[in-house]
CSV table of C-alpha atoms in Angstrom, one decimal:
chain,number,residue,atom,x,y,z
A,1,MET,CA,34.8,-20.1,33.6
A,2,THR,CA,35.9,-22.2,30.6
A,3,THR,CA,32.8,-23.8,29.0
A,4,HIS,CA,32.9,-27.5,28.0
A,5,SER,CA,29.9,-28.3,25.9
A,6,ALA,CA,28.8,-31.6,24.7
A,7,ALA,CA,30.2,-30.7,21.3
A,8,ARG,CA,33.6,-30.0,22.8
A,9,SER,CA,35.8,-32.6,24.5
A,10,GLY,CA,39.2,-31.1,25.2
A,11,ALA,CA,41.3,-33.9,26.5
A,12,LEU,CA,43.1,-37.2,26.0
A,13,GLY,CA,42.5,-41.5,29.0
A,14,PRO,CA,42.1,-44.6,32.7
A,15,GLY,CA,41.2,-46.8,35.9
A,16,ALA,CA,39.6,-50.0,37.7
A,17,GLY,CA,40.5,-51.0,41.2
A,18,ARG,CA,39.7,-51.3,44.9
A,19,LEU,CA,36.6,-49.3,45.8
A,20,VAL,CA,35.1,-48.1,49.1
A,21,THR,CA,31.4,-49.0,48.9
A,22,ALA,CA,28.7,-46.7,50.1
A,23,VAL,CA,26.9,-47.6,53.3
A,24,LEU,CA,23.8,-49.4,52.0
A,25,THR,CA,20.8,-51.0,53.6
A,26,ALA,CA,18.8,-53.6,51.5
A,27,LEU,CA,15.3,-54.8,52.2
A,28,LEU,CA,14.8,-58.5,51.6
A,29,THR,CA,11.7,-59.1,49.4
A,30,VAL,CA,9.8,-62.1,48.2
A,31,LEU,CA,9.6,-61.3,44.5
A,32,ALA,CA,6.7,-63.7,44.0
A,33,LEU,CA,4.6,-61.0,45.6
A,34,GLY,CA,3.9,-58.6,42.8
A,35,LEU,CA,6.8,-59.4,40.4
A,36,ALA,CA,5.3,-62.5,38.8
A,37,GLY,CA,4.6,-61.9,35.1
A,38,ALA,CA,7.2,-59.2,34.6
A,39,ALA,CA,7.7,-58.5,30.9
A,40,PRO,CA,11.0,-59.3,29.1
A,41,ALA,CA,13.6,-56.5,29.3
A,42,ARG,CA,13.4,-53.6,27.0
A,43,ALA,CA,16.5,-52.6,25.0
A,44,ALA,CA,19.7,-52.2,26.9
A,45,ALA,CA,19.4,-48.5,26.2
A,46,ASP,CA,16.9,-48.6,29.1
A,47,TYR,CA,19.7,-49.0,31.6
A,48,THR,CA,23.4,-49.5,32.4
A,49,GLN,CA,24.5,-52.0,35.1
A,50,GLY,CA,27.5,-53.5,36.6
A,51,VAL,CA,29.5,-54.8,39.5
A,52,THR,CA,32.3,-53.1,41.4
A,53,PRO,CA,34.6,-54.7,43.9
A,54,ALA,CA,34.2,-53.5,47.5
A,55,GLY,CA,36.9,-55.4,49.4
A,56,THR,CA,37.9,-59.1,49.7
A,57,GLY,CA,34.9,-61.3,49.0
A,58,SER,CA,32.5,-58.2,48.7
A,59,VAL,CA,31.0,-56.5,45.7
A,60,GLN,CA,28.4,-53.8,44.9
A,61,ILE,CA,25.9,-54.6,42.2
A,62,TRP,CA,24.5,-51.4,40.6
A,63,PHE,CA,21.8,-50.6,38.1
A,64,LYS,CA,21.1,-47.2,36.5
A,65,PRO,CA,17.8,-46.9,34.6
A,66,ALA,CA,17.6,-44.3,31.8
A,67,THR,CA,14.1,-43.4,33.0
A,68,PRO,CA,13.7,-43.0,36.8
A,69,ALA,CA,12.3,-46.2,38.3
A,70,SER,CA,10.0,-46.6,41.4
A,71,LEU,CA,11.8,-49.9,42.2
A,72,VAL,CA,14.6,-52.1,41.1
A,73,ASP,CA,15.1,-55.6,42.4
A,74,VAL,CA,18.3,-57.6,42.0
A,75,HIS,CA,18.4,-61.4,41.9
A,76,TYR,CA,21.6,-63.4,42.2
A,77,LEU,CA,22.7,-66.9,42.8
A,78,SER,CA,24.6,-67.3,46.1
A,79,PRO,CA,27.4,-69.8,46.3
A,80,THR,CA,25.8,-71.3,49.5
A,81,ALA,CA,22.2,-70.3,49.6
A,82,GLY,CA,20.8,-70.4,46.1
A,83,GLN,CA,18.8,-67.6,44.6
A,84,GLN,CA,18.7,-64.3,46.6
A,85,ASN,CA,16.3,-61.5,45.9
A,86,PHE,CA,16.7,-57.9,47.2
A,87,ARG,CA,15.0,-54.6,46.7
A,88,MET,CA,17.9,-52.3,45.8
A,89,THR,CA,18.7,-48.9,47.4
A,90,ASN,CA,18.3,-45.8,45.2
A,91,ASN,CA,21.4,-43.6,45.5
A,92,ALA,CA,20.7,-40.5,43.4
A,93,GLY,CA,19.3,-42.5,40.5
A,94,THR,CA,21.8,-45.4,40.7
A,95,TRP,CA,20.3,-48.4,42.5
A,96,GLN,CA,22.8,-50.4,44.5
A,97,GLN,CA,23.1,-53.6,46.5
A,98,SER,CA,26.1,-54.9,48.5
A,99,VAL,CA,26.9,-58.6,48.5
A,100,SER,CA,29.6,-60.2,50.7
A,101,GLY,CA,31.0,-63.6,51.5
A,102,LEU,CA,31.9,-64.5,47.9
A,103,PRO,CA,34.9,-66.7,47.3
A,104,GLY,CA,37.6,-65.5,45.0
A,105,GLY,CA,37.1,-66.8,41.4
A,106,PHE,CA,33.4,-67.4,42.0
A,107,THR,CA,31.2,-66.6,39.0
A,108,LEU,CA,28.3,-64.5,40.3
A,109,GLU,CA,25.2,-64.8,38.1
A,110,TYR,CA,22.7,-61.9,38.5
A,111,TRP,CA,19.8,-60.1,36.9
A,112,PHE,CA,17.3,-57.4,37.6
A,113,THR,CA,13.6,-56.5,37.6
A,114,TYR,CA,12.8,-52.8,37.2
A,115,GLU,CA,9.8,-50.6,36.9
A,116,LYS,CA,9.4,-48.3,33.9
A,117,SER,CA,6.3,-46.1,33.5
A,118,GLY,CA,4.2,-48.7,35.4
A,119,PRO,CA,5.1,-52.1,34.0
A,120,LEU,CA,7.9,-54.3,35.4
A,121,TYR,CA,10.6,-55.7,33.2
A,122,ASP,CA,13.2,-58.5,33.6
A,123,THR,CA,16.7,-58.1,32.3
A,124,PRO,CA,18.8,-60.9,30.8
A,125,HIS,CA,21.2,-62.7,33.2
A,126,PHE,CA,24.7,-61.3,33.6
A,127,THR,CA,27.8,-62.8,35.2
A,128,TYR,CA,30.8,-61.4,37.1
A,129,THR,CA,33.9,-63.2,38.3
A,130,VAL,CA,34.8,-62.3,41.9
A,131,GLY,CA,38.3,-60.8,41.9
A,132,SER,CA,38.3,-59.8,38.2
A,133,GLY,CA,38.3,-56.1,39.0
A,134,GLY,CA,34.8,-55.1,37.9
A,135,GLY,CA,32.0,-55.8,35.6
A,136,GLY,CA,29.3,-53.8,33.8
A,137,ASP,CA,28.4,-51.9,30.7
A,138,GLY,CA,28.7,-48.2,31.3
A,139,GLY,CA,29.7,-47.0,34.7
A,140,GLY,CA,32.9,-48.3,36.2
A,141,GLY,CA,34.6,-51.7,35.8
A,142,GLY,CA,33.9,-54.3,33.2
A,143,THR,CA,36.1,-56.0,30.6
A,144,GLY,CA,38.4,-53.2,29.4
A,145,SER,CA,38.5,-51.2,32.6
A,146,PHE,CA,41.5,-50.7,34.8
A,147,PRO,CA,42.4,-48.9,38.1
A,148,ILE,CA,43.3,-45.3,38.4
A,149,SER,CA,45.3,-45.0,41.6
A,150,PHE,CA,46.2,-41.9,43.5
A,151,GLN,CA,49.4,-41.4,45.5
A,152,ASN,CA,49.5,-38.7,48.1
A,153,ASN,CA,53.1,-37.4,47.7
A,154,THR,CA,52.4,-34.1,49.5
A,155,ARG,CA,54.7,-35.2,52.3
A,156,GLY,CA,52.1,-34.6,55.0
A,157,THR,CA,51.0,-31.2,53.8
A,158,TYR,CA,47.6,-32.5,52.8
A,159,GLY,CA,45.9,-35.6,54.2
A,160,ASN,CA,43.8,-37.9,52.0
A,161,SER,CA,40.6,-36.3,53.3
A,162,GLN,CA,42.0,-32.9,52.0
A,163,ILE,CA,42.8,-34.1,48.5
A,164,TYR,CA,39.8,-33.8,46.1
A,165,VAL,CA,39.3,-35.5,42.7
A,166,THR,CA,36.8,-34.4,40.1
A,167,VAL,CA,36.5,-36.7,37.0
A,168,LEU,CA,34.5,-35.5,34.0
A,169,GLY,CA,34.2,-37.0,30.6
A,170,GLN,CA,31.9,-38.3,27.8
A,171,VAL,CA,31.1,-42.0,28.6
A,172,THR,CA,28.3,-41.7,26.0
A,173,PRO,CA,29.5,-39.5,23.1
A,174,GLY,CA,27.9,-36.0,23.3
A,175,GLN,CA,26.9,-36.5,27.0
A,176,TRP,CA,29.0,-35.3,29.9
A,177,SER,CA,29.2,-37.4,33.1
A,178,TYR,CA,31.1,-37.2,36.3
A,179,MET,CA,32.5,-39.9,38.5
A,180,LYS,CA,31.3,-40.8,42.0
A,181,SER,CA,33.7,-42.1,44.7
A,182,ASP,CA,32.8,-45.7,43.8
A,183,GLY,CA,33.8,-45.2,40.2
A,184,THR,CA,30.3,-45.1,38.7
A,185,MET,CA,29.7,-42.4,36.2
A,186,THR,CA,26.6,-40.2,36.4
A,187,HIS,CA,25.3,-37.6,33.9
A,188,ILE,CA,25.9,-34.0,35.0
A,189,ASN,CA,22.8,-32.3,36.4
A,190,HIS,CA,22.4,-28.6,37.1
A,191,LEU,CA,19.8,-29.5,39.7
A,192,ASP,CA,22.5,-31.0,41.8
A,193,ALA,CA,23.4,-27.4,42.8
A,194,THR,CA,20.4,-27.4,45.1
A,195,THR,CA,20.4,-31.0,46.4
A,196,PRO,CA,21.7,-31.9,49.9
A,197,GLY,CA,25.5,-31.8,50.0
A,198,HIS,CA,25.9,-29.2,47.2
A,199,LEU,CA,28.7,-26.7,47.3
A,200,THR,CA,28.4,-23.0,47.9
A,201,LYS,CA,31.0,-20.3,47.3
A,202,ASN,CA,30.5,-16.5,47.3
A,203,GLY,CA,26.8,-17.0,47.6
A,204,VAL,CA,26.6,-19.2,44.5
A,205,ASN,CA,25.6,-22.9,44.6
A,206,TYR,CA,27.4,-25.6,42.6
A,207,PRO,CA,26.9,-29.4,42.2
A,208,ASN,CA,29.3,-31.4,44.3
A,209,MET,CA,31.0,-33.6,41.8
A,210,SER,CA,34.2,-34.2,43.8
A,211,PHE,CA,35.3,-37.0,46.1
A,212,THR,CA,38.3,-37.2,48.4
A,213,LEU,CA,41.1,-39.8,48.3
A,214,ALA,CA,39.8,-41.0,51.6
A,215,GLN,CA,36.3,-41.5,50.2
A,216,SER,CA,37.6,-43.5,47.2
A,217,GLY,CA,40.1,-45.5,49.1
A,218,GLY,CA,42.8,-44.1,46.8
A,219,SER,CA,41.7,-45.9,43.6
A,220,VAL,CA,38.8,-45.8,41.2
A,221,PRO,CA,37.9,-47.8,38.1
A,222,SER,CA,38.1,-46.0,34.8
A,223,PRO,CA,35.0,-46.3,32.5
A,224,THR,CA,35.6,-48.7,29.6
A,225,SER,CA,34.8,-45.7,27.3
A,226,ILE,CA,35.6,-42.1,28.0
A,227,ARG,CA,36.2,-39.2,25.6
A,228,GLY,CA,37.6,-35.9,26.7
A,229,GLY,CA,38.3,-37.2,30.2
A,230,ARG,CA,39.6,-34.8,32.7
A,231,ILE,CA,40.8,-35.7,36.2
A,232,TYR,CA,41.0,-32.6,38.3
A,233,VAL,CA,42.9,-32.8,41.6
A,234,SER,CA,42.5,-30.0,44.1
A,235,LEU,CA,44.1,-29.5,47.5
A,236,GLY,CA,42.2,-28.3,50.6
A,237,SER,CA,39.0,-27.6,48.6
A,238,PRO,CA,36.8,-29.2,46.0
A,239,LEU,CA,36.5,-27.4,42.6
A,240,TYR,CA,33.4,-25.3,42.0
A,241,ILE,CA,32.1,-26.2,38.6
A,242,PRO,CA,28.7,-25.1,37.3
A,243,VAL,CA,26.5,-27.1,34.9
A,244,SER,CA,24.6,-25.5,32.1
A,245,PRO,CA,20.7,-25.4,32.5
A,246,ASP,CA,20.3,-27.9,29.6
A,247,ASP,CA,22.8,-30.3,31.3
A,248,GLN,CA,24.9,-30.4,28.1
A,249,GLY,CA,28.0,-28.5,29.3
A,250,TRP,CA,30.0,-27.5,32.3
A,251,GLY,CA,32.3,-24.6,33.2
A,252,GLY,CA,35.9,-25.2,34.0
A,253,PRO,CA,38.1,-22.8,35.9
A,254,ASP,CA,38.8,-19.6,34.0
A,255,LEU,CA,42.1,-18.1,34.8
A,256,ARG,CA,41.3,-14.8,33.1
A,257,ASN,CA,38.3,-14.2,35.3
A,258,PRO,CA,39.4,-12.7,38.6
A,259,ASN,CA,36.0,-13.6,40.1
A,260,ASP,CA,36.2,-17.3,39.2
A,261,PRO,CA,35.4,-19.3,42.3
A,262,ASN,CA,38.5,-21.4,41.8
A,263,THR,CA,41.0,-18.5,41.7
A,264,ASP,CA,42.1,-19.3,45.3
A,265,VAL,CA,42.0,-23.1,44.9
A,266,TYR,CA,45.2,-25.1,44.4
A,267,TYR,CA,44.4,-27.5,41.5
A,268,ASP,CA,45.9,-29.3,38.6
A,269,TRP,CA,44.8,-32.1,36.2
A,270,TYR,CA,45.3,-35.1,34.0
A,271,GLU,CA,43.5,-35.6,30.8
A,272,TYR,CA,42.7,-38.8,28.8
A,273,THR,CA,40.7,-40.5,26.2
A,274,TYR,CA,40.1,-44.3,25.9
A,275,VAL,CA,37.5,-46.6,24.3
A,276,PHE,CA,38.1,-50.3,24.9
A,277,GLY,CA,38.6,-52.1,21.6
A,278,GLN,CA,38.3,-48.9,19.5
A,279,VAL,CA,40.5,-46.0,20.8
A,280,SER,CA,43.9,-46.7,22.3
A,281,PHE,CA,44.5,-45.1,25.7
A,282,GLY,CA,46.1,-41.6,25.4
A,283,GLY,CA,46.7,-39.4,28.4
A,284,ASN,CA,48.9,-36.7,29.7
A,285,THR,CA,49.7,-34.3,32.5
A,286,THR,CA,49.4,-30.8,31.3
A,287,GLN,CA,50.6,-27.2,31.8
A,288,VAL,CA,48.9,-25.9,28.7
A,289,ASP,CA,46.9,-23.5,31.0
A,290,GLN,CA,48.8,-23.4,34.2
A,291,PHE,CA,51.1,-25.2,36.7
A,292,GLY,CA,49.4,-25.7,40.0
A,293,PHE,CA,51.5,-28.3,41.7
A,294,PRO,CA,53.7,-31.2,40.6
A,295,MET,CA,52.0,-34.3,39.3
A,296,THR,CA,53.3,-37.6,37.8
A,297,SER,CA,51.5,-40.2,35.8
A,298,ARG,CA,52.8,-43.8,35.6
A,299,LEU,CA,51.0,-45.8,32.9
A,300,THR,CA,51.6,-49.6,32.7
A,301,GLN,CA,50.4,-52.3,30.3
A,302,THR,CA,51.9,-55.7,31.3
A,303,SER,CA,50.9,-57.4,28.0
A,304,SER,CA,52.9,-55.0,25.9
A,305,GLY,CA,55.7,-54.2,28.4
A,306,TYR,CA,54.7,-50.5,28.6
A,307,ASP,CA,55.8,-48.9,31.8
A,308,THR,CA,56.5,-45.1,31.6
A,309,THR,CA,56.3,-42.3,34.0
A,310,ARG,CA,55.8,-38.6,33.0
A,311,GLY,CA,55.4,-35.4,34.9
A,312,ILE,CA,57.3,-33.4,37.5
A,313,THR,CA,59.0,-34.9,40.6
A,314,LEU,CA,60.5,-31.8,42.1
A,315,THR,CA,58.7,-30.2,45.1
A,316,ARG,CA,56.4,-27.3,44.4
A,317,ALA,CA,58.7,-24.9,46.2
A,318,GLN,CA,61.6,-26.0,43.9
A,319,VAL,CA,59.5,-25.5,40.8
A,320,MET,CA,58.3,-22.0,41.9
A,321,SER,CA,61.8,-20.8,42.9
A,322,GLN,CA,63.5,-22.1,39.8
A,323,TYR,CA,60.8,-20.6,37.6
A,324,ALA,CA,61.3,-17.1,39.2
A,325,ALA,CA,65.1,-17.4,38.7
A,326,SER,CA,65.1,-18.6,35.1
A,327,VAL,CA,62.4,-16.7,33.1
A,328,GLY,CA,62.6,-13.2,31.6
A,329,ALA,CA,60.9,-10.2,33.2
A,330,ALA,CA,57.8,-10.5,30.9
A,331,PHE,CA,57.0,-14.0,32.3
A,332,ARG,CA,57.6,-13.4,36.0
A,333,PRO,CA,54.1,-11.8,36.6
A,334,LEU,CA,52.5,-15.1,35.5
A,335,GLN,CA,53.5,-16.5,38.8
A,336,ASN,CA,51.3,-16.1,41.9
A,337,THR,CA,50.6,-17.8,45.2
A,338,TYR,CA,48.3,-20.4,43.7
A,339,ARG,CA,49.9,-21.2,40.3
A,340,ILE,CA,52.0,-20.2,37.3
A,341,VAL,CA,49.6,-19.2,34.6
A,342,ALA,CA,50.5,-20.1,31.0
A,343,PRO,CA,50.8,-17.2,28.6
A,344,ARG,CA,47.8,-18.4,26.5
A,345,SER,CA,45.7,-18.2,29.7
A,346,SER,CA,46.9,-14.8,30.9
A,347,SER,CA,45.4,-11.5,29.8
A,348,LEU,CA,49.0,-10.1,29.8
A,349,PHE,CA,49.9,-12.0,26.6
A,350,LEU,CA,46.6,-11.7,24.8
A,351,ALA,CA,45.1,-8.9,22.8
A,352,GLY,CA,45.1,-5.7,24.9
A,353,GLY,CA,47.6,-7.0,27.4
A,354,SER,CA,50.9,-5.5,28.3
A,355,GLN,CA,52.8,-8.4,26.6
A,356,ALA,CA,50.4,-8.7,23.6
A,357,ASN,CA,53.3,-7.9,21.2
A,358,TYR,CA,55.9,-9.9,23.0
A,359,LEU,CA,56.6,-12.2,20.0
A,360,GLN,CA,55.5,-9.8,17.3
A,361,ALA,CA,59.0,-8.7,16.3
A,362,TYR,CA,60.0,-12.4,16.0
A,363,VAL,CA,57.0,-13.1,13.8
A,364,ASP,CA,57.8,-10.1,11.6
A,365,GLN,CA,61.4,-11.2,11.2
A,366,THR,CA,60.3,-14.7,10.3
A,367,TRP,CA,57.8,-13.6,7.7
A,368,SER,CA,60.4,-11.2,6.2
A,369,TYR,CA,62.9,-14.0,6.0
A,370,TYR,CA,60.5,-16.3,4.1
A,371,ALA,CA,59.6,-13.5,1.8
A,372,ALA,CA,63.3,-13.3,0.8
A,373,HIS,CA,64.1,-17.0,1.0
A,374,PRO,CA,62.0,-20.1,-0.1
A,375,PHE,CA,60.2,-21.9,2.7
A,376,LYS,CA,60.7,-25.7,2.8
A,377,LEU,CA,59.9,-28.1,5.6
A,378,THR,CA,60.2,-31.8,5.3
A,379,ARG,CA,58.9,-34.0,8.2
A,380,LEU,CA,57.2,-37.3,8.6
A,381,GLY,CA,57.6,-38.1,4.9
A,382,GLU,CA,55.8,-34.9,3.9
A,383,THR,CA,57.1,-31.7,2.3
A,384,PHE,CA,55.7,-28.2,2.6
A,385,SER,CA,57.1,-25.7,0.1
A,386,GLY,CA,56.3,-22.0,-0.6
A,387,GLN,CA,57.1,-18.4,-0.1
A,388,VAL,CA,55.7,-15.3,1.7
A,389,SER,CA,54.2,-12.4,-0.2
A,390,GLY,CA,52.9,-9.6,1.9
A,391,ASN,CA,51.3,-11.1,4.9
A,392,THR,CA,50.6,-14.5,3.3
A,393,LEU,CA,52.6,-17.7,3.0
A,394,THR,CA,51.4,-19.5,-0.1
A,395,PHE,CA,52.6,-23.2,-0.1
A,396,THR,CA,52.0,-26.7,-1.4
A,397,LYS,CA,52.0,-29.9,0.5
A,398,ASN,CA,53.7,-32.8,-1.4
A,399,GLY,CA,53.1,-30.8,-4.6
A,400,ALA,CA,49.3,-30.3,-3.9
A,401,GLY,CA,47.8,-26.9,-3.4
A,402,PRO,CA,48.2,-24.1,-3.3
A,403,TYR,CA,47.3,-23.4,0.3
A,404,THR,CA,47.8,-20.2,2.3
A,405,LEU,CA,48.8,-19.3,5.8
A,406,ALA,CA,48.2,-15.8,7.1
A,407,LYS,CA,50.8,-14.0,9.2
A,408,PRO,CA,50.0,-14.7,12.9
A,409,SER,CA,49.9,-12.3,15.7
A,410,SER,CA,51.8,-12.8,19.0
A,411,PRO,CA,48.6,-13.8,20.8
A,412,ASP,CA,48.0,-16.3,17.9
A,413,VAL,CA,51.4,-17.9,18.7
A,414,VAL,CA,51.1,-18.2,22.5
A,415,ALA,CA,47.5,-19.7,22.1
A,416,CYS,CA,48.2,-21.6,18.9
A,417,ALA,CA,45.0,-20.1,17.6
A,418,GLY,CA,43.7,-17.7,15.0
A,419,ALA,CA,45.8,-17.8,11.9
A,420,LEU,CA,47.7,-20.9,13.1
A,421,ALA,CA,44.5,-22.9,13.6
A,422,SER,CA,42.2,-22.2,10.7
A,423,GLY,CA,41.6,-23.3,7.1
A,424,SER,CA,42.0,-26.7,5.4
A,425,ASP,CA,43.8,-29.6,7.0
A,426,PRO,CA,47.1,-28.8,5.3
A,427,GLU,CA,46.8,-25.2,6.4
A,428,LYS,CA,46.1,-26.3,10.0
A,429,GLN,CA,49.0,-28.8,9.9
A,430,LEU,CA,51.5,-26.1,8.8
A,431,GLY,CA,50.0,-23.7,11.3
A,432,ALA,CA,50.6,-26.1,14.1
A,433,GLU,CA,54.2,-26.6,12.9
A,434,PHE,CA,54.8,-22.8,12.9
A,435,CYS,CA,53.2,-22.5,16.3
A,436,ALA,CA,55.6,-25.0,17.8
A,437,ALA,CA,58.6,-23.4,16.0
A,438,PHE,CA,57.8,-19.9,17.2
A,439,ASN,CA,57.3,-21.0,20.8
A,440,ARG,CA,60.5,-23.0,20.7
A,441,GLY,CA,62.5,-20.2,19.1
A,442,VAL,CA,63.5,-22.0,15.9
A,443,ALA,CA,61.1,-20.5,13.3
A,444,LEU,CA,63.9,-19.0,11.2
A,445,ASP,CA,65.6,-22.4,10.5
A,446,THR,CA,63.4,-25.3,9.4
A,447,SER,CA,66.3,-27.7,9.7
A,448,ALA,CA,66.0,-27.1,13.5
A,449,TRP,CA,62.2,-27.6,13.7
A,450,TYR,CA,62.8,-31.3,14.5
A,451,THR,CA,66.0,-31.0,16.4
A,452,PRO,CA,65.2,-30.8,20.1
A,453,SER,CA,68.7,-29.8,21.1
A,454,ALA,CA,68.1,-26.5,19.2
A,455,TYR,CA,64.9,-25.7,21.1
A,456,TYR,CA,64.7,-22.7,23.5
A,457,THR,CA,68.4,-21.8,22.8
A,458,GLY,CA,67.7,-18.4,21.2
A,459,GLY,CA,66.9,-15.1,22.8
A,460,ILE,CA,63.2,-15.0,21.7
A,461,LYS,CA,61.1,-17.9,22.8
A,462,ASN,CA,58.3,-18.9,25.2
A,463,ASP,CA,60.1,-18.8,28.5
A,464,TYR,CA,57.3,-20.5,30.3
A,465,ALA,CA,57.5,-23.5,28.0
A,466,ALA,CA,61.2,-23.5,28.0
A,467,PHE,CA,61.3,-23.7,31.8
A,468,LEU,CA,58.8,-26.5,32.1
A,469,HIS,CA,60.8,-28.6,29.7
A,470,THR,CA,63.8,-28.3,32.1
A,471,VAL,CA,61.8,-29.7,35.1
A,472,GLY,CA,59.7,-32.4,33.4
A,473,LEU,CA,60.9,-36.0,33.4
A,474,ASP,CA,62.8,-36.7,30.2
A,475,LYS,CA,62.5,-33.0,29.5
A,476,ARG,CA,58.9,-33.5,28.4
A,477,ALA,CA,56.1,-31.1,29.1
A,478,TYR,CA,52.7,-30.1,27.6
A,479,ALA,CA,53.4,-26.4,27.9
A,480,PHE,CA,51.5,-25.0,24.8
A,481,PRO,CA,48.7,-26.5,22.7
A,482,TYR,CA,51.0,-28.1,20.0
A,483,ASP,CA,53.8,-29.1,22.3
A,484,ASP,CA,53.3,-32.7,21.1
A,485,ILE,CA,54.8,-31.9,17.8
A,486,ASN,CA,58.0,-34.0,17.4
A,487,ASP,CA,57.1,-36.0,20.5
A,488,GLN,CA,58.1,-33.4,23.1
A,489,SER,CA,55.0,-33.6,25.3
A,490,SER,CA,54.1,-35.6,28.3
A,491,VAL,CA,51.5,-37.6,26.3
A,492,GLN,CA,51.4,-41.4,26.8
A,493,ILE,CA,49.7,-43.4,24.1
A,494,LEU,CA,49.4,-47.2,24.0
A,495,GLY,CA,50.0,-49.1,20.8
A,496,ASN,CA,46.7,-51.0,21.1
A,497,ALA,CA,43.1,-50.5,22.3
A,498,ASN,CA,43.3,-52.9,25.1
A,499,PRO,CA,43.2,-51.5,28.7
A,500,PRO,CA,46.2,-50.4,30.6
A,501,THR,CA,47.1,-52.5,33.6
A,502,GLY,CA,46.9,-49.3,35.6
A,503,LEU,CA,47.4,-45.6,35.8
A,504,THR,CA,48.9,-44.1,38.9
A,505,LEU,CA,48.7,-40.4,39.4
A,506,GLY,CA,51.2,-38.9,41.9
A,507,ILE,CA,50.1,-35.7,43.7
A,508,GLY,CA,53.1,-33.7,44.8
A,509,TRP,CA,53.7,-30.6,46.9
């Protein structure tokens, strides 16, 4: 499996919307019995809290203490009955209480009393406007949130109860969390592999971090802050994802491991990053590692007029048949029943594989050319100039330097790794440019590096990437790690750090 540690977040970010609340039972309490004299609240780091909508006139208030609590009570002001006091229900560490009969536009005032290591503490008062789409400070909803909606476009092949969603990301920097069906985010926990409802495959237990479209009602709220967010969608089965014993990392599907539990699971994903008021939403569908089935992403922001859809609208059968008919013999074995594997994720194209030297002759030809001719690339107001000597390109950037770029191997090119992803920032920048040029088949002519009409027209290229750009909307795809160079990828980035109006992910078949 591919490991995602707290130090690594590999993705770009959305959601807030209609939720299906869990079935809750609340015990009415008279707080004067035992809660009198509660101390003022500790720092907000003690807890996160919020409100998520649960249908017309109904909400769910939630409270998640940083330290497990023996009790949490919620107090709120009813529009008709004055102050109400309830003992909340503990749902795997998140305390919850449902409230109904609230008129649209009503400002709900609420606060909490919680136990920590013996003493009881009162929080400040919070407010939530009914119909505003959510409120809170760390899970789902709140100012800056927005809905992530899912469209079942499988044409009856899979029902909503057969489509699973697994959302992982860093709501708190350095700490991985996963999303529950009501949109709340919960820190990953390896002990969940042994709790009721855990997953088991091939005799190994895994945490159950997935929910179905039926369970979510087809929409969930995005956290107001998420880094490295990944929205996995799987069909017919949840994903089997282990959590490290220190709860600091998780293992994603590993396509090079034939024993990976997800080898026979149909899955694909969307990735995003977004921090309200700080980091503009950026997200994308991706085939950097594989194509599982067609997905689309429609991102909207009414205030800026942004409304763009990316992805693939063809049926899965069309994509699979067209791929087989259009790529060269070296790339056909990448296709199997469950997916088309990207060259960078296939042992065939990496060191020791049968296609490990697929692009080596092209790399050799390019390095020889720039040994005999000066190298010069001007893009985005910057100029890289230099020449190859032996296996090294020595260059300057805008006259500064010198810097060096080592001759890459064919595996370096398909993975955009090794020699193409090391050294100083200018060296990494030029390495990324070369990676894109090699994959697109334009490395010998820098005047074509920023000319999309020249891409994939030569005989030597990444056929996998070339094909995906023919089936992606607007000929956009994220088919190798630096496919965003010259704005060719499926990435969608807003021009401000305000929330999108919504993100809709279409799930095709």
